[in-house]
Short mmCIF file of C-alpha atoms in Angstrom, two decimals:
data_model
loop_
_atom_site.label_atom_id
_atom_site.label_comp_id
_atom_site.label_asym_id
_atom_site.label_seq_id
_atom_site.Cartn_x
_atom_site.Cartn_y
_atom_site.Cartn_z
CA UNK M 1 132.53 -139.14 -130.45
CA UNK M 2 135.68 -137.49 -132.36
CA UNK M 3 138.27 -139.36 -133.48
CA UNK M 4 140.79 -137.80 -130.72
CA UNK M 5 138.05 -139.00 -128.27
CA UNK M 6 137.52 -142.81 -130.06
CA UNK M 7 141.76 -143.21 -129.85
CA UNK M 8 141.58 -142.49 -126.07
CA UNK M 9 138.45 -144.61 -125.19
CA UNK M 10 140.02 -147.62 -127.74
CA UNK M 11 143.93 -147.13 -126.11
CA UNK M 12 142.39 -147.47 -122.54
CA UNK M 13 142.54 -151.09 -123.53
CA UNK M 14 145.35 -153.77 -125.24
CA UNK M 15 144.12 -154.36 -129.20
CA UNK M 16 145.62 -157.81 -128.52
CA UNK M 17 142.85 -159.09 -125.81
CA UNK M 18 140.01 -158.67 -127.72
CA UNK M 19 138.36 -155.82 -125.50
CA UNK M 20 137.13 -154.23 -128.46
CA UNK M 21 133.85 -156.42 -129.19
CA UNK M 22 133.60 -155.65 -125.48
CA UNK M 23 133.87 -152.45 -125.91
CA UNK M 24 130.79 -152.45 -128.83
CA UNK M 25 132.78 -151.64 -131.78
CA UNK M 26 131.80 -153.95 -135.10
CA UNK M 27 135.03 -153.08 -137.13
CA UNK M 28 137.87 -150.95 -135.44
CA UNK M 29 140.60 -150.01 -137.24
CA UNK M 30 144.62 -148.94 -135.95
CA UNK M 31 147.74 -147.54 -137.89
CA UNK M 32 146.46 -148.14 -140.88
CA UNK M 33 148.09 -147.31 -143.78
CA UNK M 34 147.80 -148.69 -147.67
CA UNK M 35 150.97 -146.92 -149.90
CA UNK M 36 150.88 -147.60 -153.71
CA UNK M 37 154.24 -146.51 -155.66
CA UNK M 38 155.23 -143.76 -152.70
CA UNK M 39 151.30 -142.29 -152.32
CA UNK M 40 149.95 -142.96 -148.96
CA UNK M 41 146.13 -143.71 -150.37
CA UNK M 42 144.68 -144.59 -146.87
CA UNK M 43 146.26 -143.15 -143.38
CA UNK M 44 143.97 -143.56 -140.38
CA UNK M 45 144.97 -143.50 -136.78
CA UNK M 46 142.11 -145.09 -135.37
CA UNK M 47 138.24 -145.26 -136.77
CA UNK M 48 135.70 -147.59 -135.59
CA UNK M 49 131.84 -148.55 -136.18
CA UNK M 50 129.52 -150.08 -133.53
CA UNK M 51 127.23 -152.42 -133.97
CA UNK M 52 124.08 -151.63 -135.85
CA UNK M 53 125.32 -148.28 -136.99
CA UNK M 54 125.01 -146.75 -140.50
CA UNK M 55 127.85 -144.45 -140.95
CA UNK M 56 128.14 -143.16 -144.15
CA UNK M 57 132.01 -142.03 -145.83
CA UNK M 58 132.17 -139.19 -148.21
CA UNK M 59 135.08 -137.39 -150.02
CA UNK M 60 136.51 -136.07 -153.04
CA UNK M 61 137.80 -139.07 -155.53
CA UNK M 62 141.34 -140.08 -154.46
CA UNK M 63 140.22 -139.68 -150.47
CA UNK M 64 140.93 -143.09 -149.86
CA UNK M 65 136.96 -144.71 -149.17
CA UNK M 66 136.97 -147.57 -151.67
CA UNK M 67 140.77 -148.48 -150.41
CA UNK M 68 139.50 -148.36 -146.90
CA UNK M 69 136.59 -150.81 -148.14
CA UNK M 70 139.18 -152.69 -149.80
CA UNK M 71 141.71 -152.88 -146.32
CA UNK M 72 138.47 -154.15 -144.47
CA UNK M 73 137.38 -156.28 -147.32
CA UNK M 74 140.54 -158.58 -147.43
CA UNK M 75 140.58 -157.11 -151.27
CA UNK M 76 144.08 -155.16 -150.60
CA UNK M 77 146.93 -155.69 -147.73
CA UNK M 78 147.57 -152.37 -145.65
CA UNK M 79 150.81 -151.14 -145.62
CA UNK M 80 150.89 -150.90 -141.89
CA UNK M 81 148.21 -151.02 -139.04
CA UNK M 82 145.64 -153.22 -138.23
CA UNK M 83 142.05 -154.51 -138.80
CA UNK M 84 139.99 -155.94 -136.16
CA UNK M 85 135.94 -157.85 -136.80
CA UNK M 86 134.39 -158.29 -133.65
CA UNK M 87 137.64 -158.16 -131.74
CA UNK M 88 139.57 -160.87 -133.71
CA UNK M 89 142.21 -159.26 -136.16
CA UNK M 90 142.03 -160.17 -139.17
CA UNK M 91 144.67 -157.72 -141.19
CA UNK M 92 145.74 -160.69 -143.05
CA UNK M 93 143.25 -162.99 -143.30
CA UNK M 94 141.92 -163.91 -146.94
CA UNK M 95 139.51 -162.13 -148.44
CA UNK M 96 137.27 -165.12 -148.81
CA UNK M 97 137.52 -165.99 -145.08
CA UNK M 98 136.81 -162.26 -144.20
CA UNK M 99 133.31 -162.83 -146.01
CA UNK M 100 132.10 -165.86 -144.17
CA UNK M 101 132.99 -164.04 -141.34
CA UNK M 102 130.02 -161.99 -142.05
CA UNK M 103 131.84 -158.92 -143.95
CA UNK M 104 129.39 -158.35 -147.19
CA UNK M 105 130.51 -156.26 -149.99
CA UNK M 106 128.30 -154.62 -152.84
CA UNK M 107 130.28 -152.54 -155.32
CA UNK M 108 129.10 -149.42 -157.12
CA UNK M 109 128.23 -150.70 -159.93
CA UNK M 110 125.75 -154.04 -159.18
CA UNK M 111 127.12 -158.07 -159.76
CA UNK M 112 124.00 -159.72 -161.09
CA UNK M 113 123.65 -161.64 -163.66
CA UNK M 114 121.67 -160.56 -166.69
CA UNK M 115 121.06 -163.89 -168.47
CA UNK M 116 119.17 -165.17 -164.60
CA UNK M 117 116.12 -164.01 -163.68
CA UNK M 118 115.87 -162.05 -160.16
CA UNK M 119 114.95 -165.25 -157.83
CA UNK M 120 117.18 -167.16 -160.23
CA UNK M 121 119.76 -164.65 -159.26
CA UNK M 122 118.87 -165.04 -155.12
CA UNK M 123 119.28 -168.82 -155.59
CA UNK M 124 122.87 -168.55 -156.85
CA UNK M 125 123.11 -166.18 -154.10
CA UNK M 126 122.03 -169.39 -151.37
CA UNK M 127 124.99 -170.12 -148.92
CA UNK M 128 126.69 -173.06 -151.09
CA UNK M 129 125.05 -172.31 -154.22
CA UNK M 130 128.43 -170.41 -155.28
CA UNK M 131 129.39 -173.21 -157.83
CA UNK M 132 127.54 -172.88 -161.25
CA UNK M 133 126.96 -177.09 -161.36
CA UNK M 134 125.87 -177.04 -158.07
CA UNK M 135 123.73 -174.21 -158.50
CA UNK M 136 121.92 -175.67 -161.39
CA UNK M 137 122.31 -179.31 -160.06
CA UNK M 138 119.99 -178.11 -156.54
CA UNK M 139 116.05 -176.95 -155.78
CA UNK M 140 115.55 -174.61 -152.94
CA UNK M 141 113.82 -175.51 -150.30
CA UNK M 142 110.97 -174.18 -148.19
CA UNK M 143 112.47 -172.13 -145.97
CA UNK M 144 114.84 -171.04 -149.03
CA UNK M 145 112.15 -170.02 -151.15
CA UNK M 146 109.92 -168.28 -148.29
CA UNK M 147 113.49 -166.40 -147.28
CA UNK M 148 113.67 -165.13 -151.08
CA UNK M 149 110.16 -164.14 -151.33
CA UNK M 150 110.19 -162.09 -147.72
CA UNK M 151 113.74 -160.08 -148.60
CA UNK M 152 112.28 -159.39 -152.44
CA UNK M 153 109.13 -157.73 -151.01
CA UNK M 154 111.14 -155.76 -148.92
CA UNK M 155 112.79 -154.34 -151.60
CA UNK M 156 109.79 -154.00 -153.65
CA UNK M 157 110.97 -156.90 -156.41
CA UNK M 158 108.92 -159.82 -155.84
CA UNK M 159 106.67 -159.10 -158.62
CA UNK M 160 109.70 -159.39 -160.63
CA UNK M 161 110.87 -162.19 -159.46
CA UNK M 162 110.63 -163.92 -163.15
CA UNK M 163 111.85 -161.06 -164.71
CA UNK M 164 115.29 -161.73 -166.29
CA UNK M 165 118.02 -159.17 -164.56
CA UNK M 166 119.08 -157.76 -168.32
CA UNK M 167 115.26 -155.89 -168.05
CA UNK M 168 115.38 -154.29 -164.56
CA UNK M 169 116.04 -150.43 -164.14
CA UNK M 170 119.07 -149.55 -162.60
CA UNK M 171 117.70 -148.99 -159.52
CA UNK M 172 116.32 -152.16 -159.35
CA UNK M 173 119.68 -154.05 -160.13
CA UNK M 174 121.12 -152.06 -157.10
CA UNK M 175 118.07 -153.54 -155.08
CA UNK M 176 118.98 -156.96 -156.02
CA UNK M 177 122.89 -156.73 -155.51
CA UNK M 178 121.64 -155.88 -151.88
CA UNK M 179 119.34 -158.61 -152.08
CA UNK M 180 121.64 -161.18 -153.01
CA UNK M 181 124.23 -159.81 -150.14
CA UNK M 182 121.56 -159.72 -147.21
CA UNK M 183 121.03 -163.26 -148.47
CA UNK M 184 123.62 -164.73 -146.37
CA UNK M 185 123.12 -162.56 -143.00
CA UNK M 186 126.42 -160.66 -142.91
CA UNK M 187 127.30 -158.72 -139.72
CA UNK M 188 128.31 -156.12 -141.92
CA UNK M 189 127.69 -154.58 -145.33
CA UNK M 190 129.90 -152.41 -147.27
CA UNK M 191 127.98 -150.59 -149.79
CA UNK M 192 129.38 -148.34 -152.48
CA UNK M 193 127.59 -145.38 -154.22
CA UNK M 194 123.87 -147.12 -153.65
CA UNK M 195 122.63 -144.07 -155.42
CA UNK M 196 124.36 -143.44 -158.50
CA UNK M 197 122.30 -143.30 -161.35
CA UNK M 198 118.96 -143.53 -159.67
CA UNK M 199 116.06 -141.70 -160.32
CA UNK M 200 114.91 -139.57 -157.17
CA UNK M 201 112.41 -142.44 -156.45
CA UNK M 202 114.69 -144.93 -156.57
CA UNK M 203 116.92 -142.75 -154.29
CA UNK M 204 114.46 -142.15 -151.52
CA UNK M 205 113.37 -145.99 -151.54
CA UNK M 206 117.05 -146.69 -151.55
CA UNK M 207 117.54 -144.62 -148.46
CA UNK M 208 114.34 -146.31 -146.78
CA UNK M 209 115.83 -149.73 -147.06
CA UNK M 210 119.28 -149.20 -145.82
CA UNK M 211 117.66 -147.30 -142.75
CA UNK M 212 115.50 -150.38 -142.43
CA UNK M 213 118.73 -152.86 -142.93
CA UNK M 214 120.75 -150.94 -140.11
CA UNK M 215 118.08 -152.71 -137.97
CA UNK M 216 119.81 -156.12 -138.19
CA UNK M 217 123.16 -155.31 -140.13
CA UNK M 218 125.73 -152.23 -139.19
CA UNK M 219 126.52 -150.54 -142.45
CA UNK M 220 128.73 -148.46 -144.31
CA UNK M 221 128.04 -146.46 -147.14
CA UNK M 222 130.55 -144.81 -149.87
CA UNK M 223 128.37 -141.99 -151.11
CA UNK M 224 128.87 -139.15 -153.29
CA UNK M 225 125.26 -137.55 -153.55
CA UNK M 226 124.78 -135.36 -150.81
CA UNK M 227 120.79 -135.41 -150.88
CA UNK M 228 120.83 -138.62 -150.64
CA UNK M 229 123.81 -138.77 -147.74
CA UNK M 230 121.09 -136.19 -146.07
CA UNK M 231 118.05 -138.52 -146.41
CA UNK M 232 120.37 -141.13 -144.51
CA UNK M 233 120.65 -139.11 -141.47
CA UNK M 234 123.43 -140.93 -139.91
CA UNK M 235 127.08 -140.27 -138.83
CA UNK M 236 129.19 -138.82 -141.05
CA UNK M 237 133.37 -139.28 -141.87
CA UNK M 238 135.06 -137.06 -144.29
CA UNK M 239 138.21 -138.44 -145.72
CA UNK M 240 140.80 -136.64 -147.70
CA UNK M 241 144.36 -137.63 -148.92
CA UNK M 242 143.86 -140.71 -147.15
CA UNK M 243 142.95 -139.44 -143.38
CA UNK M 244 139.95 -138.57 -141.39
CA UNK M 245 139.06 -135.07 -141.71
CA UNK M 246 135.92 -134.86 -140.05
CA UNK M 247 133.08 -136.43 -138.22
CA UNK M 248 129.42 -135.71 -137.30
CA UNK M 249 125.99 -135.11 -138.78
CA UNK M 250 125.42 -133.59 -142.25
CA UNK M 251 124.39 -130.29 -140.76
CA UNK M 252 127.91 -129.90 -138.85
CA UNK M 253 129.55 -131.30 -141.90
CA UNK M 254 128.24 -128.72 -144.28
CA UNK M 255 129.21 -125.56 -142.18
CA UNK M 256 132.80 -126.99 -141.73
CA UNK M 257 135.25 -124.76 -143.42
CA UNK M 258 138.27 -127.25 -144.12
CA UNK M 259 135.30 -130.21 -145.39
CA UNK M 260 133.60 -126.67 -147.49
CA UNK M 261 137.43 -126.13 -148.92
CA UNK M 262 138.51 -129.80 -149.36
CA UNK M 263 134.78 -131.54 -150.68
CA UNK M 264 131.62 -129.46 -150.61
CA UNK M 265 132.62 -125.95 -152.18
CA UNK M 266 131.46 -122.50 -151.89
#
């Protein structure tokens, strides 16, 4: 579905009844605008996400996709427009609030902590472990422990669980930054540039687990490597200046002349 397509399905209904959980979308977004000093950074109509999708963003730097991340986040106040969660609006709640919600965010570059080890880094991680004394002032329980141990096998760290974060490739780091946010079951993740600076390896598992994680989490990826975008093979949305230029699968994407002339080149 277009965007043209998704404003006449979304308008069929009031944004202020909460039809649009109803109507399957995760995160929906109207009007929405973010202006910094007279530049118009993010200026969608309408773009939404269902529920267990991976749709992956792309666009040259300046397009707006880590400002949209930040609008949805609760990081930055749009201009104009609204956000909606699950049908509830929540343009102006805090960005704290927005989180327990169930709106995970992992930036580009990972928010671990070298001086912790990688389960001493999923502990801190624990739903009310947030406060350094009462981090190191608690012991995790069973079903703590056994819920560490089953997400670091999945991502292929649990033999370096002891390891101290400082000595993990940077692949790995990303791995645990996901780790850390699946940790808490969010609804949705926000994930930006998973593949910079990996190796191909460390690419391809990359892709693997995200594909695995749309499963039981909808998810949106900033991405600037196009192999990897490819190895996703999920829905696509262009931005540029701040709008939506196009939408679709990779293939589509790559033989579109305005996405060639704004992003790919010839």
């Amino acid at each position: 579905m277009n965007t043209t397509e998704l404003i006449a399905e979304y308008r069929e209904f009031s944004p202020r009844i909460n039809r649009i959980g109803a109507r399957d979308f995760l995160l929906f977004v109207e009007d929405l605008t973010a202006v910094f000093d007279g530049f118009k950074a993010v200026d969608i109509d309408a773009w939404g996400v269902k529920r267990n999708e991976l749709r992956v963003v792309i666009g040259p730097n300046g397009a707006g996709k880590t400002t949209l991340c930040d609008l949805v986040s609760g990081k930055t106040r749009p201009t104009t427009g609204t956000v909606f969660f699950e049908g509830d609006d929540i343009t102006h709640a805090l960005e704290a609030d927005i989180a327990l919600r169930g709106i995970g965010r992992k930036f580009q570059t990972p928010r671990v902590y070298d001086s912790l080890t990688t389960f001493e880094n999923m502990e801190l991680a624990l739903p009310g472990s947030r406060k350094v004394r009462k981090f190191f002032s608690r012991s995790v329980n069973k079903e703590e422990n056994d819920k560490i141990l089953q997400i670091l096998e999945r991502v292929r760290l649990k033999d370096d669980r002891h390891t101290e974060a400082k000595h993990l490739s940077h692949g790995q780091r990303q791995w645990l930054a996901i780790s850390m946010l699946i940790l808490s079951s969010p609804k949705l993740l926000l994930v930006d540039e998973p593949a910079a600076g990996l190796t191909d390896l460390e690419t391809e598992l990359t892709a693997e687990l995200l594909l695995e994680l749309k499963d039981e989490h909808t998810i949106i990826v900033i991405e600037h490597d196009m192999d990897f975008v490819r190895q996703l093979d999920s829905k696509v949305t262009v931005l540029n200046e701040g709008r939506i230029l196009a939408e679709g699968d990779i293939n589509e994407l790559t033989a579109n002349e305005e996405v060639i002339e704004a992003y790919l080149g010839r």
